[in-house]
Every structure is written in C-alpha cells, then in structure tokens.
Amino acid sequence: MRTDSILRIEELRVEYRSRELRQPARVAVRGLNLEVAAGEVFGFLGPNGAGKTTTINVLLGFVPPTSGAAYLFGVDVRRPIARQRIGYLPEQTYYYRFLSAEELLRFYGRLFQLAGGELDRRVVAALRLVDLEPVRRRPLRTYSKGMLQRIGLAQALINDPDLLILDEPTSGLDPVGRMKVREIIQRLKHEGKTVFFSSHELGEVETVCDRVGILCGGELKAAGRVTDLVREHQANLEQVFLRLIGYTPALPPAEGGVPGVGGAAAEIRR
Amino acid sequence: MSKVWALAGLVVWELYRRKDFYVLFVLTALITVLMGSAGLLHGVRAVRYVEELCLLLIWISALVIAVTTTARQLPAEREHRTLFPLLAKPVTRTEVILGKALGCWVATGLCLVVFYLFFGLVSAVREQAWPLASSLQALWLHWWMLAVVVAMSLLGSLLFATPAANATVQFLVAGGILLVGRHLNTVALGLPEPGQTLIYGLYFAIPHLELFDVRDLIVHDWAPVPWWACAAATLYAAAYAAAFLVLAAVTFRRQPLQ
Amino acid sequence: MRTPLLVMVFLLTFCFSLVTWLKPALARHLPDTARAESLLGTALGDSRRLFATHCFFKADRYLHSGFYPTLFDDRTLLAEKHLAGPHDDHDDAADNPAHRRQAQPTPDAELGYGFLGPPRDWLDRLGRYFFPSRHTHLEGKAEAGELVPWLRVAAALDPHRIETYLVTAYWLRRHLEQPEAALQILREGWRANPESYEILFELGRSFEEDRQDPVRARNLYELSLRKWEKRQDGVREADSQTYALLVAHLARLAEQEGRSAEAIGYFERLEKVSPDPARIRERLDELRRSR
Ligand SMILES: Nc1ncnc2c1ncn2[C@@H]1O[C@H](COP(=O)(O)OP(=O)(O)OP(=O)(O)O)[C@@H](O)[C@H]1O
Ligand SMILES: [Mg+2]
C-alpha cells in the first residue's frame, strides 16, 4: 500500500435495496479497488449507469457501503472529519435559489469554520476563478445552467481543498466553459492538488488526466496511465474505452466519433 | 457550534427573503385594527376584546409560521438536492438537524418580537398602560412553546411523506393539545380502568403546550406568573424540545439520503 | 362525457330529495326559534345560536377575569346562573378581591379552588399558575362595560334567548347606571319574545324602580302574571321563583297604593310558594289587623 495515497477504495460493494418487496437488490458497484495518489488527476470513466456517481456518493458518505471500505486521507469516509479537506461538485447542481453567489459561498465557507478576512479572501478568489465576480450579488435563481455549474465549482474550491471530487464537471457547459474547467483542473494540478473526476468526455480526460479508471457494470475494467493503456491496447483512448465496456460497433467508428453513444448502447444490450 | 449557527442563519435568511411572514403580519394587524375600530364605532371601550382578538391572531400566525417553516426545511433540501453539497461539507447530520431547529426557532422568535411589539402598541393605545413584565413573560413562554412545536415538526418532516401532511398533523396535534391537553387528567379519572391508565399516561407523555398560554392573564390584567414557575415551564419546554430533536437526529442519521 | 353528466344529475336529484326529506324532519326537532331575520342570520343559520351561546359565556368569562369552567370542568360547582341574573345579588362586596394586578393566579387551597377542585398532579398544580385560577369578579364601571358588547352580540345572534336580555338589563341598570339603555334592550327583547313573562317582569321593575311609574309597573306585572299562568305546569314548577317575586312585587304595590284587599290576595298567593311562609303570615295578620 502506498503511503501517500489520498483516496483509497477497498473491495467496495454497494447494493441498492429495491422498494418493491421480493425484488432483488440492485448491485451498483461490485468489488471495486482503487487508489489515487497525492497530486494526481484521476479520470473516472464509464458508460451511463456504470456506478460512477454511486462510488462518489460512497466517498462523501451519502451512501453506506454494503461491504468494503473507503478512505480519504486515511480516514474512513463515514467520519465527517474526512470531508474537511475535500471539495465536491455534484453531478447536478442545485443551490439555495434565494441566495446570491456571494452569500452562498459565505455560507459554505462558514461550514468550514472560516470567518472574517480569511473568508472574504476565499470568496473573492473563488468568484474570480470562475469568472462570476460581476454577478456576485444576483440571486442564484436568475443564473443559467452554465453559471450554476461554475458556482458549483467555486463552492467546491472555497476551503482550498487538497482533494477535489468532481462529478461530471463539464456537463452542460459550452466549449469555452469546458476549456475553462480544464484550465482550472490543470492549474489545481500545478498547485499540487489531487483531482478525482468522473466524465464521459474522453478527449478532455486524455488531455488533463494522469491516470484513468474505466468502470462498467459496477466493475473496474482497467486502471492506469493513459499512455500505458493506449500502448497496451494499440488503440486510442476511445477505442480502448469501447473495447473495455464490450461494445462492438456495427460500423467501424469514424475518427472522433461521438463518445458516450457506446455507453447507451451497452446499457440497452445488458 | 459555529456550523450550527451558520445553518440557522440560512433558515432565518430564507424566511426574511420569503414573503409569508409579511403576509401574516399584515393580516394580523389589519384584522386587529378593523375589529378594534368596529368597537369604537359602537361607542364601547372594548379593551379586553381587542387584546384577546389580537393575541389569538398572534398565536395562530406564530403557529402557522413555525410549523410551515420547519416542515419545509428538510424536504426542500432533499427535493432541491441542496442536501448533497451541504453534507459534503464537514457537517454531521446531527448538526444539520440542530441548525435547522435553531434557525426555525430563532426565526419564529424574531417574528414573535414583531408581533408582540404590535400587540404592545395596540394595548398601549387602548389601555394607556403597558404591563411590560407580563408581556415579556408571555413572549418568552410563547417562544419556548414554539421550540417544542419546531422540534416536533422537524421530527415529523422526517417521518411523513410530504410537508403538507406533516403540517396538517402538526396543526392537529398542537391544536388538540392546546384545547384539551389540560383536561386529559379529568377525562382519565372519569374512565374505567384500562382507559384510565392509558389516558393518564398520555396526559403525562404529551408536551403540555397549553401551559405556555398566558393570554388570559394578560387580557384580564392579572399579575405575571411567578418567575420560578416561568423557569420551570422553560425547563419543561427545553426538555421536550431536546427529546424531539434527539429523536429527529437519530431518525435522520438512519435514513437513506435518496 | 355522458357518464359524469349522468352522475351529476343523479347526485343533484339525490341531494334535492335528501333536503326535502330532511327539512321537515329537522324542523320537528328544532324549536322554531331560529328563523333567519337578517342577512347574517341567513348566512349563519342555526350555528348563530351556537355563537350566541359562545358570546354569552364570553361575557361570563369576562366577569370572572378569565376564570371560567370549560366543557371538562365540573360546572355544577359553579353556582347555577352564575352570571348575575335579576334574582341574585351578585354585586355584594363579599367576593370583592384585591386588585388583580397585584394578584397572581395561584392554586393555594386557602383561596378556594372553585370548580377546578384541588390539583390532581404536579402538572395540574404547575399549570394553574398559567391561567386565571381564582374566583374574582369584575369591579369598576369601565370593566363591567366590557360585558355588554358580548351580550349585545349574543342578543343579535339569537333574539329568542331570554336570559341574554335579563342579564344585559341587569348590568346596565345596576352597574353601569344606564337605566334607559336597559329599558331599551328589554323592549327589544319583548318585541322578539312577546310571550316571555320574565322580560315583562324585568320591564315592570325598570318602570317601578328607575322611572318611578308604579301604574305602568303594575300593568306590566299583571301582564307578566297572566303570561306565567298561561304556561304549562312544567315551566311553572321549574321557575316558581319568578312567580314568587312577581306576586311579592304586586302585593307591595297594592299595599303602597292602599288597595289592601288586593294586597291580601297577593300575599295569600305568595304564602303558598314562599320559602319562608311564617314571615308572610305575620305580614298578612298585620294587614288584616290594620284594615
Ligand atoms: N438511489 C438509487 N436507487 C436504486 N438504484 C440506483 C440508485 N442510484 C443509482 N442506482 C442504480 O445504480 C447504478 C449505478 O448508477 P450511477 O448513478 O452510479 O451511474 P453513473 O455511472 O453515475 O451513470 P451516469 O453516467 O448516467 O451518471 C444504476 O444502474 C442505477 O440505476
Ligand atoms: Mg452519474
């Protein structure tokens, strides 16, 4: 076991019990082992319904593991102190609509026991990072989806976290917005932060990630450096991805084909 | 504790941004002034009648504010999925419960202050006297009664499917206790044996909200309740509120989030 | 589309027949006192009599500064007809308490528990500090004046409740020194209830004591007596007190006007119903002797 691993998942299994009687429980994650080292950018890939969000929910203590365990900074995720040094961006961003961006960030900052000048400084820095300074006083209900996604990123950064857990950070953003997020992730990497993010955007993963993990049907199919995977499978990341999730295209995929489609097809076939 | 206060501040801020409180306050003031001036037109000096009406409206409004505000909190967090980013911060679910309860309680307390200032104005205009000690005591007791109501509603919001169902149940329970709570022992004594123990047990189990209702003492110009009794009632309310909050925290911790 | 329509028609027919069937049945059970006379009356229907009762009790509650039995308390412990009626002298100084601003509500035994009885448990004992739990009566004109609006509302809501007029007149005459207003409300009551001997008797008293008009008073007393005699025996037995008072007043008036034969006749009738016949007999002997 590496001592500098910041995120560690051991033999994780998550079952969702069905509401209907006598329906078998649905297994979302089975036997997952994963480790992310400090300073790494880790891309968590998988088709729709693969169990990415479920894994992230376990890391944040929202969903209890059926068996196995997960640790952040060596602390069991069920203890709230494990969340002191992380920033989290949820898959769908919904925030208190009656607050303005600034008020929202102040509120979350106070939950990290920030106060006074330190809090002011962090709020301004986070707003500046996501380009929301001009609209900081507007209530969130007047924000567009992309702006909400950006305020989500800002709230994830409010405590200057050492580990960022981002669930599809670029979904719903325009190309410029995506570029921006990519830049932010890269900047954080330069600052020595660890980033763990799930995505369907293979191109983005390829450019920013040190390592990737490919999840399918709750099982980890592969994990490792992007370059290693590409070399090992003698194909580009997209082809590797499609092969690993068991998708055999009727037509050979065109160069730069639409990623994510394969996932949906795989889902239907399963 | 600073996290709990941050959460509480959010609730107060929300109530301030929403307009329900203003509506209720304006309604209370309007009805009181209308009824008060109706009495003036008939040439009778009906002080107690206006005071009684005003206090009744205040009690109803405060109960509505407390129950609806509290019943909405956790379901809204779930429905708007704001609970996830919230719990991703280093806060425990117990702290969330405490923060919500404290926020609702402080918010209703602030509303009460406004309401009682208005009541003071009404009685000062009509009676040219302001029994300050009695009014403060009434405010204090009323506020503590609402602490129990808030805690109950918060627990209810974890047990019932919708805020509307929860609010209805809370209104029924609070109204029922206020109306008959004091008499359950009398009722029990008039029953045959299994019923008697049962009802008497219920009498001791329910939070006696009517204890905090000193409206008649104010309206009819009685002296304030002795301070030791007031303190005893405060402890009583605090104990019940704490019990309900503990139950709520335990329930919330055991519930799945989705 | 047809089915809902049919259901609607059926429901309407059903409701209509239910009403035609219920109306006479209800009318048989309810005394015909609740005839809607005003818009308010029509709107509220029979429930306005409930409101009238509520207002009447409210006045009583105000008289006792909030100390009043609820549905659950033993009302019999509170003297019957507690709200001062014309027959009892409720305004005695006997139960005049210290001013309430100094008085705390207290469950102390020495002060008397009234209808509440002794506390049953610690909660009960504690609870009694939080509501008026002592028997006091209003004092002072200004405060008594607050009963009257409630009573007026009660009379407006249920004009056939005779007690309301009697009590209102009592307070107006005895405590508020407004005999004309009392006369006014009694007249209203008489108009609404022409058969009520109680209101006629009160009217007589008003004329005798406030207007100093013994002739009108005597006419009213006699009319009241005739109405009383027209009543069924049940009523007469239940309220022989009014009868005794009526006859006593008539006897006194006759005596004052020097018609001793008539006076003797009334005293003889009084002797039969009086709780203290010996004293009446003395009085009779005196009268006969002086003749
Ligand atoms: N609350 C829940 N109750 C029952 N089943 C659930 C629940 N949440 C997720 N699942 C199931 O668990 C599996 C994994 O879902 P999850 O949300 O983790 O997928 P994902 O990888 O995040 O997919 P996507 O890319 O669409 O976000 C799915 O089959 C889903 O149906
Ligand atoms: Mg997901």
GROMACS .gro file of C-alpha atoms in nm, chain B residues 44-50 52 127 129 131 141 179-180 182-183 185-187 189 200 203-204 206 208 210-217 219-230 232-233 236, chain C residues 58 61-68 70 72-73 99-106 116 120-124 126-136 138 142-150 152:
model
   96
  314VAL     CA    1  -6.794   5.099   2.372
  315ARG     CA    2  -6.447   5.084   2.514
  316ALA     CA    3  -6.378   4.721   2.450
  317VAL     CA    4  -6.014   4.692   2.550
  318ARG     CA    5  -6.002   4.332   2.651
  319TYR     CA    6  -6.193   4.222   2.348
  320VAL     CA    7  -5.941   4.378   2.109
  322GLU     CA    8  -5.792   3.899   2.313
  397GLU     CA    9  -5.545   5.096   2.767
  399ALA     CA   10  -5.094   5.111   3.021
  401PRO     CA   11  -4.775   4.572   3.160
  411LEU     CA   12  -4.330   3.144   2.720
  449LEU     CA   13  -5.757   2.271   2.355
  450VAL     CA   14  -5.782   1.954   2.563
  452ARG     CA   15  -5.505   2.035   3.031
  453HIS     CA   16  -5.818   1.829   3.079
  455ASN     CA   17  -5.644   1.400   3.358
  456THR     CA   18  -6.006   1.491   3.430
  457VAL     CA   19  -6.115   1.281   3.135
  459LEU     CA   20  -6.042   0.993   3.601
  470TYR     CA   21  -5.339   0.937   3.225
  473TYR     CA   22  -5.153   1.308   2.980
  474PHE     CA   23  -4.802   1.281   3.118
  476ILE     CA   24  -4.765   1.478   2.569
  478HIS     CA   25  -4.837   2.044   2.752
  480GLU     CA   26  -5.124   2.499   2.685
  481LEU     CA   27  -4.901   2.559   2.985
  482PHE     CA   28  -4.738   2.841   2.792
  483ASP     CA   29  -5.063   3.009   2.701
  484VAL     CA   30  -5.089   3.304   2.939
  485ARG     CA   31  -5.314   3.506   2.711
  486ASP     CA   32  -5.597   3.517   2.963
  487LEU     CA   33  -5.364   3.655   3.227
  489VAL     CA   34  -5.606   4.016   2.869
  490HIS     CA   35  -5.762   4.021   3.213
  491ASP     CA   36  -5.480   4.215   3.376
  492TRP     CA   37  -5.352   3.953   3.611
  493ALA     CA   38  -5.009   3.984   3.761
  494PRO     CA   39  -4.730   3.792   3.585
  495VAL     CA   40  -4.671   3.425   3.658
  496PRO     CA   41  -4.421   3.379   3.942
  497TRP     CA   42  -4.072   3.364   3.798
  498TRP     CA   43  -3.991   3.025   3.940
  499ALA     CA   44  -4.297   2.880   3.763
  500CYS     CA   45  -4.186   3.052   3.445
  502ALA     CA   46  -3.994   2.555   3.545
  503ALA     CA   47  -4.204   2.585   3.231
  506TYR     CA   48  -4.010   2.167   3.069
  586LYS     CA   49  -6.771   3.500   2.695
  589ARG     CA   50  -6.578   3.474   3.141
  590TYR     CA   51  -6.502   3.843   3.132
  591LEU     CA   52  -6.695   3.890   3.453
  592HIS     CA   53  -6.460   3.642   3.616
  593SER     CA   54  -6.146   3.780   3.451
  594GLY     CA   55  -6.094   3.466   3.253
  595PHE     CA   56  -6.167   3.223   3.533
  596TYR     CA   57  -6.436   3.007   3.387
  598THR     CA   58  -6.463   2.463   3.028
  600PHE     CA   59  -6.433   1.939   3.103
  601ASP     CA   60  -6.465   2.108   3.439
  627HIS     CA   61  -5.698   4.423   4.262
  628ARG     CA   62  -5.575   4.164   4.016
  629ARG     CA   63  -5.267   4.350   3.907
  630GLN     CA   64  -5.124   4.252   4.240
  631ALA     CA   65  -5.292   3.915   4.247
  632GLN     CA   66  -5.112   3.622   4.099
  633PRO     CA   67  -5.308   3.328   3.975
  634THR     CA   68  -5.241   3.073   4.242
  644LEU     CA   69  -6.124   2.334   3.943
  648ARG     CA   70  -5.470   1.629   4.075
  649ASP     CA   71  -5.098   1.601   3.998
  650TRP     CA   72  -4.785   1.813   3.979
  651LEU     CA   73  -4.856   1.916   3.622
  652ASP     CA   74  -5.201   2.032   3.720
  654LEU     CA   75  -4.791   2.392   3.800
  655GLY     CA   76  -5.040   2.462   3.523
  656ARG     CA   77  -5.263   2.664   3.749
  657TYR     CA   78  -5.010   2.940   3.767
  658PHE     CA   79  -5.054   2.998   3.397
  659PHE     CA   80  -5.419   3.078   3.369
  660PRO     CA   81  -5.666   3.260   3.590
  661SER     CA   82  -5.738   3.003   3.856
  662ARG     CA   83  -5.902   3.216   4.119
  663HIS     CA   84  -6.258   3.325   4.154
  664THR     CA   85  -6.280   3.701   4.123
  666LEU     CA   86  -6.511   4.249   3.789
  670ALA     CA   87  -6.525   5.058   3.290
  671GLU     CA   88  -6.457   4.689   3.317
  672ALA     CA   89  -6.822   4.593   3.360
  673GLY     CA   90  -6.888   4.788   3.043
  674GLU     CA   91  -6.695   4.524   2.856
  675LEU     CA   92  -6.953   4.259   2.924
  676VAL     CA   93  -7.225   4.448   2.747
  677PRO     CA   94  -7.088   4.427   2.389
  678TRP     CA   95  -7.068   4.048   2.417
  680ARG     CA   96  -7.547   4.262   2.271
   0.00000   0.00000   0.00000
